[in-house]
Backbone as CSV, one residue per row, in Angstrom:
resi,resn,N_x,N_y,N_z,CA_x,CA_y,CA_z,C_x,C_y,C_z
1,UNK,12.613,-27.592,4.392,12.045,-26.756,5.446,12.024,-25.292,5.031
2,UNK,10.706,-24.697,5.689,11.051,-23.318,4.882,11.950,-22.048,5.705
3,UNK,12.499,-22.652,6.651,13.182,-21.942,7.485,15.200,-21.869,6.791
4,UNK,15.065,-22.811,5.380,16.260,-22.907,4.889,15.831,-22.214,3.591
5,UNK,14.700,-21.719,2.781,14.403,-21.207,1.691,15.229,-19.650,1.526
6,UNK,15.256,-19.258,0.803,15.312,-18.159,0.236,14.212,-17.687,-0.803
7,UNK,13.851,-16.431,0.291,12.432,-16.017,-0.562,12.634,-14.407,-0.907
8,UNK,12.372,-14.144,-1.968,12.008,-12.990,-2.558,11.032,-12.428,-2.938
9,UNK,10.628,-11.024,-3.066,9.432,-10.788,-3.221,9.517,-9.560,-4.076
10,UNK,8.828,-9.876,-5.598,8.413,-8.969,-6.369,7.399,-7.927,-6.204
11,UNK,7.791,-6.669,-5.512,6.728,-6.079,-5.270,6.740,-6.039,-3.775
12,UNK,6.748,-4.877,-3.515,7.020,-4.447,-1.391,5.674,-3.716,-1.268
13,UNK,4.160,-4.518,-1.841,2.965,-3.394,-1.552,2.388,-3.912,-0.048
14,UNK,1.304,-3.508,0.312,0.554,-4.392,1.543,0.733,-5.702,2.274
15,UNK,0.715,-6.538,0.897,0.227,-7.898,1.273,1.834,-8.563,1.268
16,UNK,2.581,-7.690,0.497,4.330,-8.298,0.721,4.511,-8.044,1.716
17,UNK,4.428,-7.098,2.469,4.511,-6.131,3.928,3.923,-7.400,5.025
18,UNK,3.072,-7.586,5.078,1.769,-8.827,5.582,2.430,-10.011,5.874
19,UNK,3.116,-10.667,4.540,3.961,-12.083,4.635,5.224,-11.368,5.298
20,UNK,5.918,-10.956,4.650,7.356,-10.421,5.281,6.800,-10.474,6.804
21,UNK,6.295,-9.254,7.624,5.997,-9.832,9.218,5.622,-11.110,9.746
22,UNK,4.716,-12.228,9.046,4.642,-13.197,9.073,5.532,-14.143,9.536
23,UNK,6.492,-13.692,8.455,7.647,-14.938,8.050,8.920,-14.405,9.318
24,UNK,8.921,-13.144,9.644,10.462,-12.629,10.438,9.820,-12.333,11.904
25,UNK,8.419,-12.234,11.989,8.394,-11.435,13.057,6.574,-12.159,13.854
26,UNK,6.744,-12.849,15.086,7.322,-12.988,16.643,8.162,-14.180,15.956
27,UNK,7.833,-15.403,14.977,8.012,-16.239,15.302,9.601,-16.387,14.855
28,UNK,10.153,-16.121,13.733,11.383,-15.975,13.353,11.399,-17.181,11.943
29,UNK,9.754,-17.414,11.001,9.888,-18.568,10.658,11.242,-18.972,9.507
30,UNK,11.612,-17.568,8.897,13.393,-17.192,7.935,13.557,-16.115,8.755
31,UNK,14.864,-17.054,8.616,15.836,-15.662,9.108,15.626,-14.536,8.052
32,UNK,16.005,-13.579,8.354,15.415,-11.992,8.051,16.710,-12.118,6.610
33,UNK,18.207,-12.602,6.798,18.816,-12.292,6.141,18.294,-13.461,4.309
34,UNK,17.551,-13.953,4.906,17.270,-14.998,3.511,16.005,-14.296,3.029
35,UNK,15.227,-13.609,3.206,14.168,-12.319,2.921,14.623,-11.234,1.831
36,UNK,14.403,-11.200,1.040,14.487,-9.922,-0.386,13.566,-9.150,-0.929
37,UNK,13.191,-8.333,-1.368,12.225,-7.667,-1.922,12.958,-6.763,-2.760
38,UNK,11.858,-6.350,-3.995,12.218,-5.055,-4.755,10.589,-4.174,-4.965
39,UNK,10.902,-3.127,-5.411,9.799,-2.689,-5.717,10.185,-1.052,-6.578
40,UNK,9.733,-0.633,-7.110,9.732,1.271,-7.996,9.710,2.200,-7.064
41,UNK,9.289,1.721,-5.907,9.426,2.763,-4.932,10.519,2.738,-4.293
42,UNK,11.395,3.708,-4.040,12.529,3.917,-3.254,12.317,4.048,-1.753
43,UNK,11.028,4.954,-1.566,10.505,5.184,-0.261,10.204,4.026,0.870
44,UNK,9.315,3.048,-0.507,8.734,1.662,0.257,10.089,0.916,0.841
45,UNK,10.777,0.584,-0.246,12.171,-0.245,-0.267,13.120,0.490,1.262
46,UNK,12.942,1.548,1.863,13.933,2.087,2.888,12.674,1.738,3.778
47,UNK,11.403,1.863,3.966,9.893,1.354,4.859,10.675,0.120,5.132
48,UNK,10.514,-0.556,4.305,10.755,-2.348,4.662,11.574,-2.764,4.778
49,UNK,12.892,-2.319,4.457,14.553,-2.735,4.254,14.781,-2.648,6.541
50,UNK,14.230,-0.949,6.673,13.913,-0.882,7.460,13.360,-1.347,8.655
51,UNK,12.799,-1.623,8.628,11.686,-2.195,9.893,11.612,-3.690,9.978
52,UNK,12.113,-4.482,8.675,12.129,-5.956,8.916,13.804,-6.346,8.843
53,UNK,14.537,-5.020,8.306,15.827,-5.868,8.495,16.113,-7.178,6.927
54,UNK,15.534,-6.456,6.039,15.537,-7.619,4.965,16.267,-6.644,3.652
55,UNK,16.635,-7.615,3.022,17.724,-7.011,1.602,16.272,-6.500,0.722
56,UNK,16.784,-5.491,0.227,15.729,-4.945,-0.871,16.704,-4.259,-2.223
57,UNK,16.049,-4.677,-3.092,16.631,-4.068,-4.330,15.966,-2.999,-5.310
58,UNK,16.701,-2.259,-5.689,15.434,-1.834,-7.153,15.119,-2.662,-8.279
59,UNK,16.264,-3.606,-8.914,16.147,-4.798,-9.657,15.078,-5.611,-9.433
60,UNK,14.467,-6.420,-10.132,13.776,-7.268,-9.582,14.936,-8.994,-10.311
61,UNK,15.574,-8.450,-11.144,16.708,-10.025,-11.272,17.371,-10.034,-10.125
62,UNK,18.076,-9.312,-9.633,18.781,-9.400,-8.097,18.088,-9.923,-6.946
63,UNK,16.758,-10.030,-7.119,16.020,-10.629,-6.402,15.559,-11.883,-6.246
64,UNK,15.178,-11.857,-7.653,15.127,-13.075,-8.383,16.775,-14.302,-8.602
65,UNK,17.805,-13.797,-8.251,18.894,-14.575,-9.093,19.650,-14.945,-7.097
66,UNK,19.218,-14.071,-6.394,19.491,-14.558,-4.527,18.108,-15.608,-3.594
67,UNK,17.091,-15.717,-4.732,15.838,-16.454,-4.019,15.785,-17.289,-4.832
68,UNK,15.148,-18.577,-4.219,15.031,-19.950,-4.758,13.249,-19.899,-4.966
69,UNK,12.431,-18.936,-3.931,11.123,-18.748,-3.912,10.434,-17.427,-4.091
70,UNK,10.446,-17.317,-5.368,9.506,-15.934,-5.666,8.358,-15.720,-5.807
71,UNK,7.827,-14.831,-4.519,6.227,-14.786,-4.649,6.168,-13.193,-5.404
72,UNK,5.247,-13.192,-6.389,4.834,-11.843,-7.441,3.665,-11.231,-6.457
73,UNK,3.883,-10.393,-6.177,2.875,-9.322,-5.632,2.999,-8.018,-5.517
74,UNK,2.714,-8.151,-7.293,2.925,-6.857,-8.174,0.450,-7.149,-8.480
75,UNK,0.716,-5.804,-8.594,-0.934,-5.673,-9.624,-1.025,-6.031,-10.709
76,UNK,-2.287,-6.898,-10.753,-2.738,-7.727,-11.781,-2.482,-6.919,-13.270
77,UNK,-2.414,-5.483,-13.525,-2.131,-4.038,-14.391,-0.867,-4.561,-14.862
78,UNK,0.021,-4.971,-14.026,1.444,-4.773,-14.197,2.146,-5.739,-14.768
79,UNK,1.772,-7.260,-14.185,2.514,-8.530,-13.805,2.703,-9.110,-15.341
80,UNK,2.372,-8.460,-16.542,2.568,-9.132,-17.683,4.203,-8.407,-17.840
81,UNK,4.000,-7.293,-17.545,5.378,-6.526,-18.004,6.504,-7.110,-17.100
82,UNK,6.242,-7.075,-15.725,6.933,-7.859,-14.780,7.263,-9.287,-14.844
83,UNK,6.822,-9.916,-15.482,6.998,-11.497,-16.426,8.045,-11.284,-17.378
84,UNK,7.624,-10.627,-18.185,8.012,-10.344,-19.434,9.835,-9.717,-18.855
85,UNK,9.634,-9.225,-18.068,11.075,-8.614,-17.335,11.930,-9.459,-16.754
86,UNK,11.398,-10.573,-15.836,12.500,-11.373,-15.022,12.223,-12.817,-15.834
87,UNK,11.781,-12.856,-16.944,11.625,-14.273,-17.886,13.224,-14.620,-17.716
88,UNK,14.286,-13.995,-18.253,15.458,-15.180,-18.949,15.677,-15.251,-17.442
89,UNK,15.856,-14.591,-16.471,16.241,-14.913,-15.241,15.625,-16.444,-14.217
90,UNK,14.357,-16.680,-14.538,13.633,-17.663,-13.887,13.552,-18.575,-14.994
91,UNK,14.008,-19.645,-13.902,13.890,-21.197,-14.887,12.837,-22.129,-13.968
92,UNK,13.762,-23.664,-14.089,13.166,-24.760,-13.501,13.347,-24.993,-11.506
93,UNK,14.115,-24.087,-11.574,14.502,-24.010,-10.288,13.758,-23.181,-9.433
94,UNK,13.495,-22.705,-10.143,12.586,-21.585,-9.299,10.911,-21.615,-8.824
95,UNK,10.717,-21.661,-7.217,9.296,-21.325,-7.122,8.282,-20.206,-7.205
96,UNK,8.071,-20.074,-8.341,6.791,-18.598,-8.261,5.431,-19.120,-7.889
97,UNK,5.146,-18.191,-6.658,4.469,-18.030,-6.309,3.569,-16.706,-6.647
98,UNK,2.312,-16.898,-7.014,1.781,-15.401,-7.354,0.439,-15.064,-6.934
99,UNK,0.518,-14.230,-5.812,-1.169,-13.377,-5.399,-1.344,-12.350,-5.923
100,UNK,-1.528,-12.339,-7.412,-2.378,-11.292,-8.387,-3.473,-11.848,-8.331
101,UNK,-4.895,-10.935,-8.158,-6.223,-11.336,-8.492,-6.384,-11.714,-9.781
102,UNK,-7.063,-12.604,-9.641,-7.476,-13.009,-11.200,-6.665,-13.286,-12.201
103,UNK,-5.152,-13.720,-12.020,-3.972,-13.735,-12.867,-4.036,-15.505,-13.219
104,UNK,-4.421,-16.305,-14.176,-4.757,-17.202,-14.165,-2.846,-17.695,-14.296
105,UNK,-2.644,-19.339,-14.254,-1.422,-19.697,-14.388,-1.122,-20.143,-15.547
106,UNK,-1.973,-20.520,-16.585,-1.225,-20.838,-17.668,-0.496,-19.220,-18.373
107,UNK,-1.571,-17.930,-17.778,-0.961,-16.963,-18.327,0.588,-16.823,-17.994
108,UNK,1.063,-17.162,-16.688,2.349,-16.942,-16.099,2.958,-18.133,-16.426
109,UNK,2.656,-19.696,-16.817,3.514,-20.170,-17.743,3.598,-20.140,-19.188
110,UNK,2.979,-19.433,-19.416,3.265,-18.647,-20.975,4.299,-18.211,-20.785
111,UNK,4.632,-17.228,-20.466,6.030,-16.442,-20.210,7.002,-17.181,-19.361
112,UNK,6.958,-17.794,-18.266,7.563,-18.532,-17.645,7.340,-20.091,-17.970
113,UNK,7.833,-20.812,-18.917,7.817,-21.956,-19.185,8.416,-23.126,-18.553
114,UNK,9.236,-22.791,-17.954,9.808,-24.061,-17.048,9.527,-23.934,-15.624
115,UNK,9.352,-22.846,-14.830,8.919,-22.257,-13.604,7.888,-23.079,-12.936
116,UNK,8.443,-23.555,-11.773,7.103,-23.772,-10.651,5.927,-23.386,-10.883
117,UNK,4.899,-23.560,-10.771,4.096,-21.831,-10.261,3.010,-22.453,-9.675
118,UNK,2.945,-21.627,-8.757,1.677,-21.630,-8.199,0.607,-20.687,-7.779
119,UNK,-0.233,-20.320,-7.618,-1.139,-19.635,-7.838,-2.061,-19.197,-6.344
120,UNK,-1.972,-17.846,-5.653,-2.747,-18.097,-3.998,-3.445,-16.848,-4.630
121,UNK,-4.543,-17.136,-3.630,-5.567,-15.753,-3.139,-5.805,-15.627,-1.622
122,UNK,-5.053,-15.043,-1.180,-5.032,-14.483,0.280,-6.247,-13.242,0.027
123,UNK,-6.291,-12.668,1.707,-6.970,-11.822,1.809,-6.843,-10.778,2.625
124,UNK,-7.736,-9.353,2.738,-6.734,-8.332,3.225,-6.450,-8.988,5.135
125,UNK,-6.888,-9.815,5.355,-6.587,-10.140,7.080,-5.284,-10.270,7.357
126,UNK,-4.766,-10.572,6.058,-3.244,-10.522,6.294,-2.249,-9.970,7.332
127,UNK,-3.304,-8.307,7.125,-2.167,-7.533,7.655,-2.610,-7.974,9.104
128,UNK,-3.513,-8.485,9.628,-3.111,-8.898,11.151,-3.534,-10.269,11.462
129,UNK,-2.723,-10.855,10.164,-2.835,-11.997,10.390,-3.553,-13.100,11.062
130,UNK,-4.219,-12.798,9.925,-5.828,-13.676,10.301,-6.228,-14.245,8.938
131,UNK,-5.608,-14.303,7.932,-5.706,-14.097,6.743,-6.701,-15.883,6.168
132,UNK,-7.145,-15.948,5.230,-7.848,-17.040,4.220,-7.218,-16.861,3.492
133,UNK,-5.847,-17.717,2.758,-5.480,-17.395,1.763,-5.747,-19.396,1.206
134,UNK,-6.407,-19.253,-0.352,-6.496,-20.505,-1.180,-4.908,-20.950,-1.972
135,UNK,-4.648,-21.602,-2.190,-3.270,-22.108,-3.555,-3.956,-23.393,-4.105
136,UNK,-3.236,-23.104,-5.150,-3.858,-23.785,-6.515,-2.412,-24.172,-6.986
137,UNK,-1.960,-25.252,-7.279,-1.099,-25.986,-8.117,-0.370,-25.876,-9.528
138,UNK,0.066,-25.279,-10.192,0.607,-25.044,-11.468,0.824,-26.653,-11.946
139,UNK,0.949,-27.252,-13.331,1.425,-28.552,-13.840,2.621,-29.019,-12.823
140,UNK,3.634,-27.962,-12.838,4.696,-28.675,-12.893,5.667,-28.115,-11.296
141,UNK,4.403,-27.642,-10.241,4.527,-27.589,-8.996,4.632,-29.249,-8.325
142,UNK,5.678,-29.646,-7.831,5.293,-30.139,-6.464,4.437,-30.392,-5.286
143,UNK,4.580,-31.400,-4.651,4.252,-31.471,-3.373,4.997,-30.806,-2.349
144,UNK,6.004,-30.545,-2.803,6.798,-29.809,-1.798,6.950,-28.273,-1.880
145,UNK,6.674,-27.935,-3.230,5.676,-26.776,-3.265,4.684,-26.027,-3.003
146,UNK,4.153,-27.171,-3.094,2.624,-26.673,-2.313,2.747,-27.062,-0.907
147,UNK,3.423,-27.619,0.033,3.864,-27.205,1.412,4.632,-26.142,1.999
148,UNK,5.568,-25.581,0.139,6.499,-24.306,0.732,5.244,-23.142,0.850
149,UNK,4.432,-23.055,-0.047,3.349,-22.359,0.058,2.713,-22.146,0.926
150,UNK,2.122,-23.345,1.583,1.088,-23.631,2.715,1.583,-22.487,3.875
151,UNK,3.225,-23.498,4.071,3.603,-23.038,5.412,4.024,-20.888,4.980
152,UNK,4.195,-20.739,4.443,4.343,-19.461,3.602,3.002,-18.401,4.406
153,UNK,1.698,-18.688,3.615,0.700,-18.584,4.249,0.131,-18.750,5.189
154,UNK,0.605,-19.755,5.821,0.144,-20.172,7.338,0.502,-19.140,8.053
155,UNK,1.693,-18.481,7.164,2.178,-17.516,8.897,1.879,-16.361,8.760
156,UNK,0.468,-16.206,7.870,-0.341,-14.560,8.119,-1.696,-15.754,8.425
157,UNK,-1.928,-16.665,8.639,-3.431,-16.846,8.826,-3.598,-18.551,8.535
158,UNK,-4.392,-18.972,8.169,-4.453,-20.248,7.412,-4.515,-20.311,5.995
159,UNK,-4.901,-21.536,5.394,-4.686,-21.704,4.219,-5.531,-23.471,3.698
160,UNK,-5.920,-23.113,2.177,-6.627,-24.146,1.984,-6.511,-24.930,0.399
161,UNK,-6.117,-25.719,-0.070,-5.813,-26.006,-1.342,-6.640,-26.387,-2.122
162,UNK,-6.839,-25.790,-3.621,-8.498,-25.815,-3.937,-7.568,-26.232,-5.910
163,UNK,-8.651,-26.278,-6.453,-8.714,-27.042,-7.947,-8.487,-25.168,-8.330
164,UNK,-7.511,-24.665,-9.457,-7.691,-23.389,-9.728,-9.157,-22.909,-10.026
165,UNK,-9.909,-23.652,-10.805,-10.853,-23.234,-11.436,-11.855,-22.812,-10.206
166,UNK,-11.587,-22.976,-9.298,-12.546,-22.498,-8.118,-12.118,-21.550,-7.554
167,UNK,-11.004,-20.443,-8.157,-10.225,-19.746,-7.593,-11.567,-18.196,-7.655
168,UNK,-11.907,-17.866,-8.350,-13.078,-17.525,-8.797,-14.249,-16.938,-7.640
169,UNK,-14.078,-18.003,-7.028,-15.361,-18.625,-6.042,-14.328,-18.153,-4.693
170,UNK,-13.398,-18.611,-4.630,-12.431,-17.832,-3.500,-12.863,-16.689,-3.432
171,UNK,-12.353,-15.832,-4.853,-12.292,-14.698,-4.742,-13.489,-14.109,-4.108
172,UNK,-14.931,-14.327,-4.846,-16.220,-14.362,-4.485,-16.564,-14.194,-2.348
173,UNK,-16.063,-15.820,-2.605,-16.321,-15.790,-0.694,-15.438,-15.103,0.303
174,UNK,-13.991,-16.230,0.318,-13.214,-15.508,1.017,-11.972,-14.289,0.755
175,UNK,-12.118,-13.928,-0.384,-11.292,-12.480,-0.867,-12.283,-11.568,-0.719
176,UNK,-13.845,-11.232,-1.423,-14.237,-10.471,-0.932,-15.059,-10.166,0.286
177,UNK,-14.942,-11.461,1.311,-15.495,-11.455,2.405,-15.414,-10.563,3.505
178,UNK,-14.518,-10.162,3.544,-13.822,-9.240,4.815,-14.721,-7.859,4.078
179,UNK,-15.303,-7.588,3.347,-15.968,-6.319,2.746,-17.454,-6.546,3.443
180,UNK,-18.133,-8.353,2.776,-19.276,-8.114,3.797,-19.575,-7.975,5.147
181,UNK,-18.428,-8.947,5.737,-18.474,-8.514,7.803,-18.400,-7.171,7.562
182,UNK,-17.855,-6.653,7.486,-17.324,-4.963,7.552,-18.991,-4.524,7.394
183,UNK,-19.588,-4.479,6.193,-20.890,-4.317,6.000,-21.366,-4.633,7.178
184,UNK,-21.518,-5.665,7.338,-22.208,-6.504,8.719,-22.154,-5.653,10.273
185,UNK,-20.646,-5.731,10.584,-20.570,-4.632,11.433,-20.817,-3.706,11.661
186,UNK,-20.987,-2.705,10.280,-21.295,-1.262,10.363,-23.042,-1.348,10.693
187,UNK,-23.418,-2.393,10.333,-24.942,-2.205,10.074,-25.484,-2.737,11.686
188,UNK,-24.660,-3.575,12.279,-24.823,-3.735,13.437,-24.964,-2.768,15.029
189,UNK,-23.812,-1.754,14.482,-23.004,-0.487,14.952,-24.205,-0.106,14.584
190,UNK,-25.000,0.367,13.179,-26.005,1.471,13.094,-27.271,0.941,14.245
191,UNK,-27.657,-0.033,13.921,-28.608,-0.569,14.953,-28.537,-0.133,16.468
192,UNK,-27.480,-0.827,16.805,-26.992,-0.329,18.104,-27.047,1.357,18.431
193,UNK,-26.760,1.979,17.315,-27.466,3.817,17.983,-28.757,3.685,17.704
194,UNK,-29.244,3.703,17.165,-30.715,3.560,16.721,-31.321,2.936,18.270
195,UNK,-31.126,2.168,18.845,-31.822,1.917,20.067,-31.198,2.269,21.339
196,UNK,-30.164,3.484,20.729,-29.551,3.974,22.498,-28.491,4.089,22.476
197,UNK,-27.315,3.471,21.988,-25.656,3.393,22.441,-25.126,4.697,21.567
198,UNK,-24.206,5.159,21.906,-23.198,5.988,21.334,-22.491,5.343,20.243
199,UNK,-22.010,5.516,19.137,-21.346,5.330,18.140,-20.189,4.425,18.754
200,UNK,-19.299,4.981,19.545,-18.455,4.371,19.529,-18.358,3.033,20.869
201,UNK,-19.675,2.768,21.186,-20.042,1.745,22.333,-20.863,1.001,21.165
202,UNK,-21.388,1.240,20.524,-22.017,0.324,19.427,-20.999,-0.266,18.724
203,UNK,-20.344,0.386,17.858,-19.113,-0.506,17.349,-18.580,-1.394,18.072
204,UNK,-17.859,-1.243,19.380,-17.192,-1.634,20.579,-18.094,-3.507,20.316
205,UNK,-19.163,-2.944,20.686,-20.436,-4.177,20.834,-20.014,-5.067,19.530
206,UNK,-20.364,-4.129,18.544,-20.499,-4.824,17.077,-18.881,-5.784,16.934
207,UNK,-18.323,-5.118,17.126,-16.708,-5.635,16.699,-16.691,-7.017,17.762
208,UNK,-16.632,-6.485,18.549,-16.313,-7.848,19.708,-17.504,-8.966,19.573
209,UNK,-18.343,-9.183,19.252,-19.438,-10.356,18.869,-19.240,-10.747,17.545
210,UNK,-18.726,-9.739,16.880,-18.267,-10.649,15.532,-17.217,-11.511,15.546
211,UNK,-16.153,-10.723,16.480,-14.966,-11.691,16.704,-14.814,-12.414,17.093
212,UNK,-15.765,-12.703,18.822,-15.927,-13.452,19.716,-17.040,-15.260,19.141
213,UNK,-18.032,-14.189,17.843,-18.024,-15.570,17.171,-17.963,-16.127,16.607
214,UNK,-16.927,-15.894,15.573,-15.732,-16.154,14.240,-14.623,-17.613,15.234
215,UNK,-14.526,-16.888,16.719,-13.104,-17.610,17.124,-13.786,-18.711,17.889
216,UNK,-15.332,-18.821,18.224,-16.084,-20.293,18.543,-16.090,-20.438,17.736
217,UNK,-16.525,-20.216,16.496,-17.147,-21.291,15.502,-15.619,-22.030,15.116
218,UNK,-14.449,-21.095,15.058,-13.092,-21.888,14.479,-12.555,-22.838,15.879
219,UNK,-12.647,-22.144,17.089,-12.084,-23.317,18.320,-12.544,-24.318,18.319
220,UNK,-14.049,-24.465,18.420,-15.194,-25.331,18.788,-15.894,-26.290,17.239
221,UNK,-14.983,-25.547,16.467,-15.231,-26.595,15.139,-16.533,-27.330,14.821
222,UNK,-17.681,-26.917,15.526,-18.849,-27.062,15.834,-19.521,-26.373,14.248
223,UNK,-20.670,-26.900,13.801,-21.476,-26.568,12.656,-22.245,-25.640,13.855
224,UNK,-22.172,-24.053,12.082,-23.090,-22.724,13.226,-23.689,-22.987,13.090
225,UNK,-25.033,-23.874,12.890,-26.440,-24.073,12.928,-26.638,-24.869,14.904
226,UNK,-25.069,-25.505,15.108,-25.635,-26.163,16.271,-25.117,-24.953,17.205
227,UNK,-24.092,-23.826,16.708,-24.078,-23.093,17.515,-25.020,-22.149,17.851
228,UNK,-25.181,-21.706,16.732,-26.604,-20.682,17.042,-27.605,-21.099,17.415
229,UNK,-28.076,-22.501,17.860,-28.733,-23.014,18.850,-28.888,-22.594,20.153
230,UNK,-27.224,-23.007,20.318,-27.073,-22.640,21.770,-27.359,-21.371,22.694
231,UNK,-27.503,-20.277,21.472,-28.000,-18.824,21.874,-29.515,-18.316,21.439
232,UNK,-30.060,-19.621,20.974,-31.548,-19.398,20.689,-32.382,-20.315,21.005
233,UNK,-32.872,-19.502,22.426,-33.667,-20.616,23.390,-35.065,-20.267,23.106
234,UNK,-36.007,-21.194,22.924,-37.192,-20.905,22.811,-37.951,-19.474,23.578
235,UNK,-38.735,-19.103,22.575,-39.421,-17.671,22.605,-38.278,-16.576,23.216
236,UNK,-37.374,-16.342,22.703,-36.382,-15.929,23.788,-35.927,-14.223,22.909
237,UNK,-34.863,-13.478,22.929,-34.778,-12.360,21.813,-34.126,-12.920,20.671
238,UNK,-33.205,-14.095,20.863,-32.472,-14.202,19.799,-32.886,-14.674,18.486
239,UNK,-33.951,-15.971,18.955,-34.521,-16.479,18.097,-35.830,-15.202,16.978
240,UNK,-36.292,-14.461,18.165,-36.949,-13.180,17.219,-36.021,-12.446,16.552
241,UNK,-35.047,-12.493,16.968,-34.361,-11.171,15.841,-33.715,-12.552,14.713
242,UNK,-33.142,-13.513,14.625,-32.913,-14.988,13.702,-34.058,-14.613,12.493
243,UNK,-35.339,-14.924,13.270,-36.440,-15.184,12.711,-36.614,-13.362,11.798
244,UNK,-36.350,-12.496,12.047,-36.215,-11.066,11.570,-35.051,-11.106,10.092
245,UNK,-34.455,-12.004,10.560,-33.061,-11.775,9.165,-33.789,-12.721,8.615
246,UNK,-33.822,-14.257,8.580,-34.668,-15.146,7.993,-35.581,-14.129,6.661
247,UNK,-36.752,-13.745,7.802,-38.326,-12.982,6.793,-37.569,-12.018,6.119
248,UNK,-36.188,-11.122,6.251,-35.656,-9.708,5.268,-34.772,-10.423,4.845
249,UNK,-34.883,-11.717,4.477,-33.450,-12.387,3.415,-32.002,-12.079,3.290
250,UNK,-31.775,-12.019,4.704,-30.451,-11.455,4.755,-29.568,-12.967,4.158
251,UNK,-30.133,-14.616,4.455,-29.128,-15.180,4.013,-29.058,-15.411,2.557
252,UNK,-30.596,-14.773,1.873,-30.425,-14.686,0.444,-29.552,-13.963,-0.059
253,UNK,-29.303,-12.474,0.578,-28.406,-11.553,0.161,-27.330,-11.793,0.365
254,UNK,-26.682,-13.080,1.310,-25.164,-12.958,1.229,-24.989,-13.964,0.133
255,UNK,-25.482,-15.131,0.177,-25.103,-15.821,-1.296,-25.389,-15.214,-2.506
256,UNK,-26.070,-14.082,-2.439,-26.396,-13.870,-3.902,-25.200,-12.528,-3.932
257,UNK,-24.784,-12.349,-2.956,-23.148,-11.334,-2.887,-22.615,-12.132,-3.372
258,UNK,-21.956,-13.516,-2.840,-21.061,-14.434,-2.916,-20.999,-14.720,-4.630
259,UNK,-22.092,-15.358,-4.985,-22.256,-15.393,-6.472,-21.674,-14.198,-7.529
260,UNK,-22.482,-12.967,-6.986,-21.940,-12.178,-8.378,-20.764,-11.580,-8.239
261,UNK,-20.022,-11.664,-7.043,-18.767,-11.150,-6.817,-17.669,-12.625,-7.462
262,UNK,-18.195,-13.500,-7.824,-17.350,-14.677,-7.912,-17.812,-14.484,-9.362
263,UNK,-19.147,-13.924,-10.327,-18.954,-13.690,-11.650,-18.237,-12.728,-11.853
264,UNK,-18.293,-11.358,-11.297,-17.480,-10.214,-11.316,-16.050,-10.530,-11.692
265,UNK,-15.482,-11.791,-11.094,-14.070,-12.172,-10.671,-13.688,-12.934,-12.043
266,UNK,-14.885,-13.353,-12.526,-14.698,-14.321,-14.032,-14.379,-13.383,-14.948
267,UNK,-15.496,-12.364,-15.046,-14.984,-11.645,-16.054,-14.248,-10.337,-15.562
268,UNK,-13.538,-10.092,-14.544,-12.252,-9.412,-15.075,-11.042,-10.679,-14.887
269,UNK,-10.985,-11.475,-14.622,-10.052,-12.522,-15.349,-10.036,-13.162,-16.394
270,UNK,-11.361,-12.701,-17.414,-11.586,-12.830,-19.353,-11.820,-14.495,-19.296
């Protein structure tokens, strides 16, 4: 159960910040005292030691040598040196977990040869937990690994288990996704002054219809083709403005986002 784990966390940036509330805070899924972190910052380490009530070190072996589950969420820049640092410390016992972009896993069992590992791409929803995060399997991960994971992730958002080599394509859809809504919204928001509203009654608009239909399409588990039915009644506005994105290829332009942001992702992962 992961409410008996001991988890540590290499690295106190955003997305450690993100799980840590997750995991301690409404639900209580670890107790706060089985929670560790380290990080170079002294500042961050008194932020988070702080406010979640969790052990923090400057070490990252002290972290590593009190947790049975280490998730790395250090920058993809860094995590070779950071390998290369807590190697004699991590063995067979140990679960690494690692959300570096593009950090493939045989690279981290190179250096870590007997180690768990497994491999996630969460996304920034994290921080209010809403998050898409994927995991991918290392050789010599578990099943019970990849449930310490799951439930890990579950508690900033959901989670979905994919073949690594499609990690890529994650990155592509749902890592850089939260960039195109954002797009989406703003462009929605611009519209909305453009025919009358104030800036901040346009957003208002824009934000709440994106959200309002993100959380049907996930309640109602319904395919959006039968939902967007339901709001496009013959000769009606919706279906003209449908028929408006259709003729300006807006759904060409998001797959062809999706695509080169998922080559982008190939080659800075070499």
């Amino acid at each position: 159960m992961l409410s008996e784990k001991h988890i540590g966390f290499i690295g106190a940036g955003n997305m450690a910040e993100a799980l840590i509330r997750g995991l301690v805070k409404p639900s209580g899924v670890v107790p706060q005292a089985q929670i560790a972190a380290s990080d170079t910052s002294n500042n961050r380490l008194t932020l988070i030691g702080d406010t979640y009530n969790i052990r923090t070190y400057q070490e990252n072996k002290a972290v590593i040598e009190s947790s049975e589950v280490i998730i790395l969420a250090v920058k993809p820049q860094v995590i070779h040196a950071v390998l290369q640092e807590i190697a004699a410390s991590v063995d067979e016992t140990k679960l690494v977990i690692s959300i570096a972009a593009g950090v493939k896993i045989e690279r981290i069992q190179q250096i870590l040869p007997t180690a768990r590992v497994v491999r996630t791409m969460p996304n920034i929803a994290a921080l209010v937990h809403a998050a898409m995060t994927a995991i991918s399997a290392g050789a010599r991960a578990t099943q019970e690994d990849m449930e310490t994971a799951s439930d890990i992730f579950n508690a900033v958002g959901e989670s979905v288990i994919v073949e690594e080599k499609l990690m890529d394509a994650v990155t592509g859809l749902s890592g850089s996704g939260p960039s195109y809504i954002f797009h989406i919204i703003n462009a929605l928001a611009d519209a909305g002054v453009k025919v009358g509203f104030s800036r901040e009654i346009a957003l208002k608009l824009a934000r709440q219809t994106v959200f309002g239909s993100a959380k049907m399409a996930i309640e109602t588990n319904e395919h959006p083709m039968k939902l967007r039915d339901m709001v496009t009644s013959p000769g009606g506005t919706s279906i003209t403005g449908v028929y408006m994105l259709e003729r300006d290829g807006v759904t060409a332009a998001l797959i062809n986002a999706v695509e080169a942001a998922t080559r982008r992702s190939q080659e800075l992962g070499g």
